[in-house]
Short mmCIF file of C-alpha atoms and ligand atoms in Angstrom, two decimals:
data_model
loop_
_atom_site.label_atom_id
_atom_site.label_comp_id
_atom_site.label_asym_id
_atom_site.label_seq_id
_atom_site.Cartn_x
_atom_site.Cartn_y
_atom_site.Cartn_z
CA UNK W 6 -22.93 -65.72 -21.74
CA UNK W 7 -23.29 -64.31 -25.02
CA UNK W 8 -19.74 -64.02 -26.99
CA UNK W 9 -20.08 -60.25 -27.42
CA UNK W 10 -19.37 -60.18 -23.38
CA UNK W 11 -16.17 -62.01 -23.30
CA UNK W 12 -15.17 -59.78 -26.27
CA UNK W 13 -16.33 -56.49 -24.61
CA UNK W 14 -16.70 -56.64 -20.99
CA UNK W 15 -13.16 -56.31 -20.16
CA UNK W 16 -12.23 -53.89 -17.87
CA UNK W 17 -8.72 -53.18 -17.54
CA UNK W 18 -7.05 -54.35 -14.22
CA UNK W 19 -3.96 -55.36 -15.49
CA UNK W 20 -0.57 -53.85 -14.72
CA UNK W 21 -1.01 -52.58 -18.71
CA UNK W 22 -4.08 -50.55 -17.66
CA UNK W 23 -2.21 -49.89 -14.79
CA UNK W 24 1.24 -48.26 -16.49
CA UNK W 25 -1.17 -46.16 -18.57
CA UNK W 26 -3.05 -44.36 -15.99
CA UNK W 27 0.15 -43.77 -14.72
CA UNK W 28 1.64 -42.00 -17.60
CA UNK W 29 -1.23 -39.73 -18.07
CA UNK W 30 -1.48 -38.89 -14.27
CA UNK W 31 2.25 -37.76 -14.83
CA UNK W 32 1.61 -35.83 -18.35
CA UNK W 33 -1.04 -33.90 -15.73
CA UNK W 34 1.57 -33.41 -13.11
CA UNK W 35 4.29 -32.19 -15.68
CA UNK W 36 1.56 -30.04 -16.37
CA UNK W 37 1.08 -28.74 -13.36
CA UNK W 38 -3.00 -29.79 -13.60
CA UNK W 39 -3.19 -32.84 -11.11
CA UNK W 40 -3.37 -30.57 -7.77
CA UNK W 41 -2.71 -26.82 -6.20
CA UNK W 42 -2.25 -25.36 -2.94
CA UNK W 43 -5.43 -23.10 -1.12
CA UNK W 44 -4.77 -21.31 1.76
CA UNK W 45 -6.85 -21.65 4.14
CA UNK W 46 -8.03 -18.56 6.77
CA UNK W 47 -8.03 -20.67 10.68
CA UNK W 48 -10.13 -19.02 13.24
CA UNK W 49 -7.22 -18.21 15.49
CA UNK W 50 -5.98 -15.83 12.47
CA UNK W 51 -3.38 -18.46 11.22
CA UNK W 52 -3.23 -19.16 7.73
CA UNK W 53 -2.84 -23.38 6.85
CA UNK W 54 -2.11 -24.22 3.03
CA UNK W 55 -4.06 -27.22 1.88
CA UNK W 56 -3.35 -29.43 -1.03
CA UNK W 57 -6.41 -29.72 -3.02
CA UNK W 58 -6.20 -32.51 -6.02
CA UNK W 59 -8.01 -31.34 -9.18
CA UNK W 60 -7.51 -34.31 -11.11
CA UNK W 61 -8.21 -38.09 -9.54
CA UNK W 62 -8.78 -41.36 -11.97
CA UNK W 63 -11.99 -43.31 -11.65
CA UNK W 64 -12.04 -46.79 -10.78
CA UNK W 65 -12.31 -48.04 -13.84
CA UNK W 66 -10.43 -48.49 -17.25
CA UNK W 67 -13.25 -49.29 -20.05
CA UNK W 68 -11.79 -51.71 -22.95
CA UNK W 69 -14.26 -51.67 -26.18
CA UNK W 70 -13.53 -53.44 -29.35
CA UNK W 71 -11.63 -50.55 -30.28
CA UNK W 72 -10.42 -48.24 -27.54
CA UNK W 73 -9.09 -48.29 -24.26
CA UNK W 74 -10.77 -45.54 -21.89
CA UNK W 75 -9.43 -43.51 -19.05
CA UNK W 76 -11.63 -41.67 -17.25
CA UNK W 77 -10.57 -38.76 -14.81
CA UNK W 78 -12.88 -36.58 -12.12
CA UNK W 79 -11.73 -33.45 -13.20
CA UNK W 80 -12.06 -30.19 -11.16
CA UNK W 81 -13.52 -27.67 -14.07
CA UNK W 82 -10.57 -25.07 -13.63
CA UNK W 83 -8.14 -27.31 -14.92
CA UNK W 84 -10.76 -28.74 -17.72
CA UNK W 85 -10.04 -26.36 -20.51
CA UNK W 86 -5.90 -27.41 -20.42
CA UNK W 87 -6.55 -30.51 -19.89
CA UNK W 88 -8.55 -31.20 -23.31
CA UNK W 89 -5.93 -29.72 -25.23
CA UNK W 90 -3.11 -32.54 -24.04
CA UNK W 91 -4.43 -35.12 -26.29
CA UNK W 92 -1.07 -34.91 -28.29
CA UNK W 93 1.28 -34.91 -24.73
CA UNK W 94 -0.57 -38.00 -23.74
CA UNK W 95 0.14 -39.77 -27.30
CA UNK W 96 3.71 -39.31 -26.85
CA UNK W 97 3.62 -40.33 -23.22
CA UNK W 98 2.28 -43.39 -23.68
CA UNK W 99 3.87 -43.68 -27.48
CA UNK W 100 0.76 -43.98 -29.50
CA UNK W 101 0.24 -42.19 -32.58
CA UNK W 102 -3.35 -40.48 -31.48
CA UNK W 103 -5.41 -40.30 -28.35
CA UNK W 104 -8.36 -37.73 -28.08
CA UNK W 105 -9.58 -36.24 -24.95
CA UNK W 106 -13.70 -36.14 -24.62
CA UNK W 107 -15.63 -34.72 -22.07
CA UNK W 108 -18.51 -36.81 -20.89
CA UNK W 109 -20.86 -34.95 -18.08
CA UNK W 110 -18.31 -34.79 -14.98
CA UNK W 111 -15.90 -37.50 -16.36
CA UNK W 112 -12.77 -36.79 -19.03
CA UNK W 113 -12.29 -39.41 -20.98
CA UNK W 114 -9.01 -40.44 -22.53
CA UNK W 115 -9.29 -42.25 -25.14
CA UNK W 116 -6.59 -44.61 -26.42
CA UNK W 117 -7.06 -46.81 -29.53
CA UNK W 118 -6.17 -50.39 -29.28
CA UNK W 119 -3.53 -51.71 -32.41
CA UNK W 120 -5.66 -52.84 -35.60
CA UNK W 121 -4.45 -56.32 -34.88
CA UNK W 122 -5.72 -56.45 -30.93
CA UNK W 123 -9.19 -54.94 -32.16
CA UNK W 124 -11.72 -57.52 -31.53
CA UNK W 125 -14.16 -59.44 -33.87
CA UNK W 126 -16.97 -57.88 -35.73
CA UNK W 127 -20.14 -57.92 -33.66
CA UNK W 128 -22.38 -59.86 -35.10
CA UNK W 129 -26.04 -59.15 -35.28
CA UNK W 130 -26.93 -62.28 -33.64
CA UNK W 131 -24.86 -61.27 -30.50
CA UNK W 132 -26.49 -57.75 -30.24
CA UNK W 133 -30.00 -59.10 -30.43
CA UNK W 134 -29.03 -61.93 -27.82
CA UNK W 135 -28.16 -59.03 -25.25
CA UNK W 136 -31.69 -58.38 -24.81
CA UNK W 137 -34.44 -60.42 -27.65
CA UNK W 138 -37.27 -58.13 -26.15
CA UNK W 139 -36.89 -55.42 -28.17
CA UNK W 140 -40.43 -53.70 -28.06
CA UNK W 141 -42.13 -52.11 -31.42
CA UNK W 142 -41.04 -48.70 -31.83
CA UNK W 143 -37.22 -49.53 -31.20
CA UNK W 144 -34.71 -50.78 -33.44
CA UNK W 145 -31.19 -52.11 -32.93
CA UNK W 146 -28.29 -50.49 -33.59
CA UNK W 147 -25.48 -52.51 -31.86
CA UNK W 148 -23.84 -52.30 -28.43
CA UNK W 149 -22.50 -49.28 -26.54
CA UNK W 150 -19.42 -48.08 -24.53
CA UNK W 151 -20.85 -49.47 -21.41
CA UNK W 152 -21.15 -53.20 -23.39
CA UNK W 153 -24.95 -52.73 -23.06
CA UNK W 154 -27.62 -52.87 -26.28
CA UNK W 155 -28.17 -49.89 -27.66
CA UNK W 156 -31.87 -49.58 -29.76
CA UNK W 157 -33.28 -46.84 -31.01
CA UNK W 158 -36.95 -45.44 -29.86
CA UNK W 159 -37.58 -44.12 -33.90
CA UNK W 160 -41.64 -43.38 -32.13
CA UNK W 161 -40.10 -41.47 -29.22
CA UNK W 162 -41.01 -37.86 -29.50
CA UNK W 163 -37.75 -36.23 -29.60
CA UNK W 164 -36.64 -39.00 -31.92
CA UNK W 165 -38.95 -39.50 -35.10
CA UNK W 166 -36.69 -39.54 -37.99
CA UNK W 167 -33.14 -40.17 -38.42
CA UNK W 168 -30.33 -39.88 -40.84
CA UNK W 169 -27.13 -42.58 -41.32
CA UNK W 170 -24.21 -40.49 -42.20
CA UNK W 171 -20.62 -41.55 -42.70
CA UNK W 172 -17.85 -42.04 -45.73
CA UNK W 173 -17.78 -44.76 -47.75
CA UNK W 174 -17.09 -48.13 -46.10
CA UNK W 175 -18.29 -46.39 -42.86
CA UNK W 176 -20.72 -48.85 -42.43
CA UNK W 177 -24.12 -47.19 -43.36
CA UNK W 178 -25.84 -49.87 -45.26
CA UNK W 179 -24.80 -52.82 -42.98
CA UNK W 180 -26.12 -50.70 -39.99
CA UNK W 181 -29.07 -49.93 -41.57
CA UNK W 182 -29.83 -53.88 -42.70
CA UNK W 183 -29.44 -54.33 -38.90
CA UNK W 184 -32.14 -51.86 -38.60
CA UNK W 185 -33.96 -53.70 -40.75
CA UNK W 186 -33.66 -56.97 -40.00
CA UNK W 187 -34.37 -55.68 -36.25
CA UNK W 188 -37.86 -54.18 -38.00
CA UNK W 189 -38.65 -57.94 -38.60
CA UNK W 190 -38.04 -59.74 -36.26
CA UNK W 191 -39.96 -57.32 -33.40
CA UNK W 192 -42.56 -57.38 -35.94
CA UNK W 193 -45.97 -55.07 -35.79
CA UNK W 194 -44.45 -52.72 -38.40
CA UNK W 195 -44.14 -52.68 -42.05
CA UNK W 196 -40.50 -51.41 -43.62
CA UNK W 197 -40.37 -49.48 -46.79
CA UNK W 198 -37.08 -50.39 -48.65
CA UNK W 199 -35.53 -47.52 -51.13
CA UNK W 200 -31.59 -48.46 -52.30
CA UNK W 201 -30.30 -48.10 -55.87
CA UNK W 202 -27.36 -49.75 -54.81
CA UNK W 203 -29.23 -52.94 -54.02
CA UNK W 204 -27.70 -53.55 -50.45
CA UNK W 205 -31.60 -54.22 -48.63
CA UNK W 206 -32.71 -56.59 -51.63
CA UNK W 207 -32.26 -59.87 -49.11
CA UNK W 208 -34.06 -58.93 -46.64
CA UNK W 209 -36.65 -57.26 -49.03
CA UNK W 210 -38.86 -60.44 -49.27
CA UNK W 211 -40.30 -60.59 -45.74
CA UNK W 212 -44.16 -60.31 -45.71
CA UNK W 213 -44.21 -56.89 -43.57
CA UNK W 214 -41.99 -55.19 -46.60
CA UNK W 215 -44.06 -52.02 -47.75
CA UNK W 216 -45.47 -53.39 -51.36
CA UNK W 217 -43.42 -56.73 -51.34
CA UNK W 218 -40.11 -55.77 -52.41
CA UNK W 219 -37.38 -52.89 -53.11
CA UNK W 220 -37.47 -49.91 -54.93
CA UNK W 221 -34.15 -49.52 -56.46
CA UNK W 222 -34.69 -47.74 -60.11
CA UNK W 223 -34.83 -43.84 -58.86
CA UNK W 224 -38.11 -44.19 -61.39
CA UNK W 225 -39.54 -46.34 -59.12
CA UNK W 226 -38.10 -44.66 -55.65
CA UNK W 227 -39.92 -41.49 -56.83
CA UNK W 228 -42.86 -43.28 -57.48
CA UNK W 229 -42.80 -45.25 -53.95
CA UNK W 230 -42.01 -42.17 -51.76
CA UNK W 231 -44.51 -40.44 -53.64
CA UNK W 232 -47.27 -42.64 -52.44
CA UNK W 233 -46.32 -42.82 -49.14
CA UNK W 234 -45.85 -38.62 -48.84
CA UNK W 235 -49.50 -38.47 -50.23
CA UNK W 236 -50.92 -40.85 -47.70
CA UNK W 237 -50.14 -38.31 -44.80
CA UNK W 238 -53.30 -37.04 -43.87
CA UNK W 239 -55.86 -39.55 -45.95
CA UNK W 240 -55.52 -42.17 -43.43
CA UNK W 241 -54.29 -43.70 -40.48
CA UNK W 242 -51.61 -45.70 -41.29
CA UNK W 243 -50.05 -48.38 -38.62
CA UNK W 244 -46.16 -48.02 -37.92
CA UNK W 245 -44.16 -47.94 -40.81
CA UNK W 246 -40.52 -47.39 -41.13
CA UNK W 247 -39.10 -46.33 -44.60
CA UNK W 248 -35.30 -46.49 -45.10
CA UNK W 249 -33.59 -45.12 -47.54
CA UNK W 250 -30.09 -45.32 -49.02
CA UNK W 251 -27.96 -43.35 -51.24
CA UNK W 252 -30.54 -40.53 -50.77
CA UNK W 253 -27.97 -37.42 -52.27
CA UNK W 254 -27.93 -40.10 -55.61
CA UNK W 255 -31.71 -40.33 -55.34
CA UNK W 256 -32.10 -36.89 -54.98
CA UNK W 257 -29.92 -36.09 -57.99
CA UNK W 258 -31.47 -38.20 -60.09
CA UNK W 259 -35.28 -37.33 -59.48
CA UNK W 260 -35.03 -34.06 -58.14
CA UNK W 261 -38.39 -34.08 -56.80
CA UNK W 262 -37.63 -36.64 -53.76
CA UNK W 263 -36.13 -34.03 -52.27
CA UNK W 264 -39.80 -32.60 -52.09
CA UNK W 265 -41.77 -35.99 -51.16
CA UNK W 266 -38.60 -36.37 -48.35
CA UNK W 267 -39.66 -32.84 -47.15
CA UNK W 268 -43.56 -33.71 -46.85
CA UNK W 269 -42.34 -37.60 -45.21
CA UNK W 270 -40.01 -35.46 -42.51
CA UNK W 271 -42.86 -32.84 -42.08
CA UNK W 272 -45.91 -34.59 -40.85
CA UNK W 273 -44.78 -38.50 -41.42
CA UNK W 274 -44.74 -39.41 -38.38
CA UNK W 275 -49.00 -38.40 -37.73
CA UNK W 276 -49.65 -41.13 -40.27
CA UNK W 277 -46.85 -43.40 -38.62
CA UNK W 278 -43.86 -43.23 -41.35
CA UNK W 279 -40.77 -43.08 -39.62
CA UNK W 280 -37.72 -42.15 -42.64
CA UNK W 281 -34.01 -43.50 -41.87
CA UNK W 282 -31.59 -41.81 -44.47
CA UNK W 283 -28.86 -43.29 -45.41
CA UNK W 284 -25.74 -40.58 -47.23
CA UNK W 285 -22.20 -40.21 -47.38
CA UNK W 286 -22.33 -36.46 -46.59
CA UNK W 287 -24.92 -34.27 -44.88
CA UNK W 288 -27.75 -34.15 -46.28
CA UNK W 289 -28.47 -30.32 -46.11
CA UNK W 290 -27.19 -29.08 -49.36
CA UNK W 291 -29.43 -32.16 -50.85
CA UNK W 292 -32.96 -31.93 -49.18
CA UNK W 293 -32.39 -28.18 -47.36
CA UNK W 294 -31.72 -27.29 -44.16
CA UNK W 295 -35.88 -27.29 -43.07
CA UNK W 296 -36.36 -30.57 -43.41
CA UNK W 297 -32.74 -31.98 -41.87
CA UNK W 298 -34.03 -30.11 -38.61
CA UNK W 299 -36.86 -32.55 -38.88
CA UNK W 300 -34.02 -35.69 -38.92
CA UNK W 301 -33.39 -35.25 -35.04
CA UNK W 302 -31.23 -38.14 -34.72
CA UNK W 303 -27.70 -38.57 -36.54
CA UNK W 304 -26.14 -41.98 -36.41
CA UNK W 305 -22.49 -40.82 -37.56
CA UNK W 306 -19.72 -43.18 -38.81
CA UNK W 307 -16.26 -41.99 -39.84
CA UNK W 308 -16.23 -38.22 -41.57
CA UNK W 309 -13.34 -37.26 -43.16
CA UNK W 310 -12.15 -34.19 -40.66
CA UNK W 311 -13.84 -32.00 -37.73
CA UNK W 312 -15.72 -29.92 -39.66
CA UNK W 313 -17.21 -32.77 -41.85
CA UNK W 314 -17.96 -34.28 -38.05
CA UNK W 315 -19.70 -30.89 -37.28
CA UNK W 316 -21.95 -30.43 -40.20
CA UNK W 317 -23.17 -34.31 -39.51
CA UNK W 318 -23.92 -33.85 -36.09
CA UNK W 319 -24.40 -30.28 -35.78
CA UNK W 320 -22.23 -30.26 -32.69
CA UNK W 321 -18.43 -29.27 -32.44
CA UNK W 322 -17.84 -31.57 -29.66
CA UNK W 323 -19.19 -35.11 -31.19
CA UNK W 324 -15.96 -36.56 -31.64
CA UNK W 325 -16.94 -38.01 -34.98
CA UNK W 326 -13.80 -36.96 -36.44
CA UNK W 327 -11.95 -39.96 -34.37
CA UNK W 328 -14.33 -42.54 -35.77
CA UNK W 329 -12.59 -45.15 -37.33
CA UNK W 330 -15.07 -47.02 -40.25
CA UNK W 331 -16.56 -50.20 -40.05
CA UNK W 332 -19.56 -49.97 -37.69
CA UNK W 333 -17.86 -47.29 -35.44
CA UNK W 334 -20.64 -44.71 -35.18
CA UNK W 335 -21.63 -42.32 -32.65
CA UNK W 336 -25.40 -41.38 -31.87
CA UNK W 337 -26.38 -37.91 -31.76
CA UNK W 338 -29.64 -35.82 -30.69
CA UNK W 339 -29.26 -32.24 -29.86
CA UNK W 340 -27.40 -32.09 -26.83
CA UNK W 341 -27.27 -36.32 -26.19
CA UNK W 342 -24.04 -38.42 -27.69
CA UNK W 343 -23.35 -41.96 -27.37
CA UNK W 344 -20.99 -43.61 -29.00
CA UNK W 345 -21.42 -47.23 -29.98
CA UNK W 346 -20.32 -50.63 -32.49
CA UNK W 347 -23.01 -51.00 -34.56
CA UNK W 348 -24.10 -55.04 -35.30
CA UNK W 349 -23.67 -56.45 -38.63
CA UNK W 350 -25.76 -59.10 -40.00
CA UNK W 351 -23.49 -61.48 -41.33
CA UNK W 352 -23.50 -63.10 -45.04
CA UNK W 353 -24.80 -66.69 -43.51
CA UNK W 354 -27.81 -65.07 -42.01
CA UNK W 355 -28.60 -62.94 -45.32
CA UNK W 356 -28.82 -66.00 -47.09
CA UNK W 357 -31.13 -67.52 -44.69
CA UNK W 358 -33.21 -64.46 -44.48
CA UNK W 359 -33.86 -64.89 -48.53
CA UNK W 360 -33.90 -68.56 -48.49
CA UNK W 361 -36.99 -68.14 -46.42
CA UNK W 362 -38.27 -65.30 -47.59
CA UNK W 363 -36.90 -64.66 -51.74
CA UNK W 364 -36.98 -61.58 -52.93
CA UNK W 365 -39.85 -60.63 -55.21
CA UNK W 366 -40.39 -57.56 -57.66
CA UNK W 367 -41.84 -54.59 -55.95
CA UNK W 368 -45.68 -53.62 -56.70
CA UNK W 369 -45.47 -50.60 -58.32
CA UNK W 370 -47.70 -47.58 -57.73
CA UNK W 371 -50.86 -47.60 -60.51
CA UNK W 372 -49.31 -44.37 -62.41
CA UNK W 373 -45.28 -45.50 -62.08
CA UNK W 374 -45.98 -48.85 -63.77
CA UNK W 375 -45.79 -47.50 -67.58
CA UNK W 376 -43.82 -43.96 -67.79
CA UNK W 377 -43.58 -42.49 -64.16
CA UNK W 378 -44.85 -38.96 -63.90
CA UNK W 379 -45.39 -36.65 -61.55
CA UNK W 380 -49.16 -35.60 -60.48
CA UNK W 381 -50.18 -33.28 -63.28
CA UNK W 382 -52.40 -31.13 -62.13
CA UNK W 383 -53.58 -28.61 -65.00
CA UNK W 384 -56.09 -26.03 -64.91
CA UNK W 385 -58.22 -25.34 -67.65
CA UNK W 386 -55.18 -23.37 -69.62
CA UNK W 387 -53.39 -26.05 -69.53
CA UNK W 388 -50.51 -24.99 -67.36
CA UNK W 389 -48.47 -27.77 -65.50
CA UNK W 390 -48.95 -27.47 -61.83
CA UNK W 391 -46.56 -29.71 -61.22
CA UNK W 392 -43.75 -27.52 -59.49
CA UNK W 393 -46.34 -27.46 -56.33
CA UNK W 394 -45.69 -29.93 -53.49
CA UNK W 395 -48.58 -32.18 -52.91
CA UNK W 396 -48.31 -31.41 -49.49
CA UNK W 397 -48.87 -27.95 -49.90
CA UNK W 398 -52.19 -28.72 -51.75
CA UNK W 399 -53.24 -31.07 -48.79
CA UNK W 400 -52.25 -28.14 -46.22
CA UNK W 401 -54.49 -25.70 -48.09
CA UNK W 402 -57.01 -28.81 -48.36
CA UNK W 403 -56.66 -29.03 -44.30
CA UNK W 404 -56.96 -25.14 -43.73
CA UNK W 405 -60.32 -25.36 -46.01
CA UNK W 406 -61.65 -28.35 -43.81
CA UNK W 407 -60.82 -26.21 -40.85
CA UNK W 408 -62.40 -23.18 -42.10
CA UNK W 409 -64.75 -23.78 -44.58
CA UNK W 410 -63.18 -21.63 -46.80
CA UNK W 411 -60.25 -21.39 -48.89
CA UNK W 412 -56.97 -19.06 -47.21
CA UNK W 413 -55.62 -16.03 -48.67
CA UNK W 414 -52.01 -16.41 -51.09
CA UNK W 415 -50.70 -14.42 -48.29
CA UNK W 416 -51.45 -17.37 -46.14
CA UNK W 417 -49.96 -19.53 -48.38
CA UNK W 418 -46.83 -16.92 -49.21
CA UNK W 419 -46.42 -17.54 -45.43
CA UNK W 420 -47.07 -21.06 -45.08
CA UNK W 421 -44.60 -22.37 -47.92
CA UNK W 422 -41.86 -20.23 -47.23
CA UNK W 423 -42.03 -21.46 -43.23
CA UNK W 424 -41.86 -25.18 -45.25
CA UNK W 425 -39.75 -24.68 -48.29
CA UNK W 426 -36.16 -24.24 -48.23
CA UNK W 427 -36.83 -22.33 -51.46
CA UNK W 428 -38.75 -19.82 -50.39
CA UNK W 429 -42.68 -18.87 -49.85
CA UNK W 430 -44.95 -18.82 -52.78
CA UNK W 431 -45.38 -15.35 -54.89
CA UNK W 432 -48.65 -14.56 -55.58
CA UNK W 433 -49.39 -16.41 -58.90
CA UNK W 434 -48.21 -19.62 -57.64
CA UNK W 435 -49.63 -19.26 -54.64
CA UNK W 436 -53.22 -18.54 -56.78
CA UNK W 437 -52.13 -21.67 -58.52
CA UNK W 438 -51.97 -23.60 -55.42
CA UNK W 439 -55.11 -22.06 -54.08
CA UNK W 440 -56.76 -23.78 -57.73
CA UNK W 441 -55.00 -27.20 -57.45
CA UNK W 442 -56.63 -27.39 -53.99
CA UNK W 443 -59.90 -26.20 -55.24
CA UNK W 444 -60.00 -28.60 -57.75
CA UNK W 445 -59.01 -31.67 -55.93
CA UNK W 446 -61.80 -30.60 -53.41
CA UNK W 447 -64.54 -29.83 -56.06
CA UNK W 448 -63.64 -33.71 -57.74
CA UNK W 449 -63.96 -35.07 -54.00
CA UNK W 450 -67.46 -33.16 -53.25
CA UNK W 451 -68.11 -34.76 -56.91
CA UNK W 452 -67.39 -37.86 -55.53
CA UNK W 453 -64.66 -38.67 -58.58
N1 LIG B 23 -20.54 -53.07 -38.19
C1 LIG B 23 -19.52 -53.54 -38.90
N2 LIG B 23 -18.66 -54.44 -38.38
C2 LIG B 23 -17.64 -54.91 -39.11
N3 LIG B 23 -17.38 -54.56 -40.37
C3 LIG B 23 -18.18 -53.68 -40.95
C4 LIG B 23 -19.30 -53.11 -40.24
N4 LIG B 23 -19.93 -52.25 -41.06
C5 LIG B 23 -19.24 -52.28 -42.21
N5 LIG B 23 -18.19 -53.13 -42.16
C6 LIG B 23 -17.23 -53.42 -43.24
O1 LIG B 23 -17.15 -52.29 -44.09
C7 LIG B 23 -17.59 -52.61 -45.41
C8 LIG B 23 -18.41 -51.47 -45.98
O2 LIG B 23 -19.62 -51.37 -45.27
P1 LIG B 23 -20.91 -50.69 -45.90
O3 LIG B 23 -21.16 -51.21 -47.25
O4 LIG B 23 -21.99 -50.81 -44.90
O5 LIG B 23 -20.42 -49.19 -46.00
P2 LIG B 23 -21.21 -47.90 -46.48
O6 LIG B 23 -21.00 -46.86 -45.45
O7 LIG B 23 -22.61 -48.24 -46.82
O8 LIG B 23 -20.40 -47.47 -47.77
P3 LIG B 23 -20.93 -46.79 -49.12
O9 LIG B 23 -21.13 -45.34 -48.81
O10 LIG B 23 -19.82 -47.01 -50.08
O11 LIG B 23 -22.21 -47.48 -49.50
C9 LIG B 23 -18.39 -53.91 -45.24
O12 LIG B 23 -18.27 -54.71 -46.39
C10 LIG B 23 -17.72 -54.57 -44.07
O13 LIG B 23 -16.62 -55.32 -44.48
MG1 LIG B 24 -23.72 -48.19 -48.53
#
């Protein structure tokens, strides 16, 4: 039996578990929640009152690494009370915090274990062991509540593109090498590697790593996730996931990401580029609220407060403001939450993982090897065009395919400002955008 099993697959029985329950079925009594009386009309006239419970415990304590879980069947009339006595239960059961979460018909309460009777880190090795067949598509992200592997479909519809999000020491970077390293070892994709701060350089000399190597100068970054925005549309690429760290530091630094991240989010995923973020905040104020409703998924790790846990998630109810660091993380999608451990890959196998595969310097894109700059486009005054998204060239490009004719500025007034947080084009830059197309098609029909 894989060691992650003894560690997780406890469930409480014990006269601990036991003495719990106990408590909080009394803070409900005390409360007044755990039953009331219904009269009930007999068919001889008489009148019978009738104890109905509102509040019974499921079989089951769960015991994770971190937490001990109570779950209650809870009648919803006593549900709104009952969510509030988080703090009642604490000092029932003397514990400094316990939250209350609602999971589909089951309240959970949820008591953290003492720092010192939290179990071992999981290991990568452990996660993968659960269940080796992870197909192409998925990666792994560690184990959940219910001591099962949790992956991640990234080519799943409703899935697509997601964003790591947590404070410092959250874990972000060690889940995301776990991503990684999960990339390589299902094989049949290729893994773009973008991280100033370094963290992906040992597992950046596998063969399927997009251009054999990390980008980690934001000169370069630009440069990489340039490339890959401009090959949406030119060709079918095969899967190919491109992570991303430290993206608000990127961002800052070459401002322009933020509109290569935009085109990537867009239409990525119809040349098969799938874009894990990493950040320590949400990533809205960096790269605009259009394309973070592109990121569907949110793997969370601790936030500093509730409202830190809402913008992440973009739910009130995630309970990422209980998160406690270090690989706790929950997974959000619109209305879907699960909360899991994520795996760490562990110093000994990072060191194998370069040992048999070193690192090498990235190939750079033709134009980023001396001075990186942007695509100049110029017309024949000479003006800079550069302040118009490539993507918005190859969308006017697409429309002129489509039609065989170029589309009005209001089309493309309406276009960008449906696809840029900044607004729609007016109508000179729109007329600009309308040339840079024109041009790029007239050099194609020219065959240059
Ligand atoms: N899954 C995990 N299991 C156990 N420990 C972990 C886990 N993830 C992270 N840690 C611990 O937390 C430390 C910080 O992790 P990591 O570097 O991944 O954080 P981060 O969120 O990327 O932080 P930063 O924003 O500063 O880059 C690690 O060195 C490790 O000791
Ligand atoms: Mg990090």
């Amino acid at each position: 039996m894989p060691r992650w099993k003894n560690l997780l697959d406890r469930r409480g029985t014990g006269t601990h578990y036991a003495d719990r329950l106990h408590r909080i079925l009394g803070v409900c009594r005390d409360c007044g929640l755990l039953w009331h009386n219904e009269r009930i009309a007999q068919r001889d006239g008489r009148t019978e009152v009738r104890r109905v419970d509102d509040i019974a415990p499921t079989e089951r304590v769960v015991v994770t690494p971190r937490d001990e879980k109570y779950g209650l069947q809870v009648n919803p009339r006593v549900l709104k009370r009952l969510v509030t006595l988080g703090p009642q239960f604490a000092y029932a059961l003397n514990v400094p915090d316990v939250s209350v979460e609602v999971d589909g018909n089951i309240v959970y309460v949820r008591v953290p274990r003492p720092e010192a009777e939290q179990t071992d880190t999981l290991l990568y090795q452990d996660a993968w062991d659960a269940a080796p067949d992870i197909p192409v598509g998925s990666l792994l992200l560690g184990i959940d509540e219910e001591q099962h592997q949790l992956v991640l479909e990234l080519v799943a519809p409703t899935n697509v593109h997601a964003a790591v999000i947590g404070m410092t020491g959250s874990g972000k970077s060690t889940l995301m090498r776990t991503m990684i390293l999960s990339a390589q070892m299902i094989g049949g994709a290729q893994v773009a590697l973008f991280d100033p701060s370094g963290g992906f350089e040992p597992l950046s000399g596998h063969p399927s790593v997009w251009r054999g190597g990390l980008f980690r100068a934001p000169d370069a970054c630009e440069a990489g996730l340039r490339v890959l925005a401009e090959t949406i549309g030119r060709r079918h690429g095969g899967l190919t996931y491109v992570f991303i760290d430290e993206v608000p530091e990127l961002v800052m630094q070459r401002p322009r990401i933020k509109d290569y991240l935009a085109r990537l989010t867009q239409a990525g995923r119809h040349a098969g580029l799938h874009v894990v973020l990493g950040a320590q905040h949400p990533l809205a104020r960096d790269l605009g609220p259009t394309t973070m409703r592109n990121v569907p998924v949110r793997l969370v790790g601790r936030v500093a407060d509730r409202s830190a846990a809402y913008n992440a998630t973009g739910r009130n109810d995630s309970g990422a403001e209980s998160l406690r660091g270090r690989g706790d993380f929950v997974a959000v999608n619109g209305s879907q939450r699960q909360r899991f451990q994520a795996a760490m890959v562990p110093p000994s196998l990072l060191q194998e993982w370069r040992r048999r595969y070193p690192p090498r310097a990235v190939r750079l894109p033709a134009s980023a090897a001396g001075a990186v700059s942007p695509p100049q486009v110029t017309r024949s005054g000479g003006r800079s065009l550069d302040d118009i998204p490539p993507f918005v060239v190859h969308e006017i490009r697409r429309y002129h395919a489509r039609h065989g004719r170029l589309p009005s500025s209001n089309w493309v007034y309406r276009y960008t400002r449906s696809r840029l947080p900044t607004g729609g084009f007016g109508r000179a830059k729109a007329e600009r955008a309308l040339q840079a197309a024109q041009g790029s098609l007239e050099s194609r029909i020219a065959g240059t």
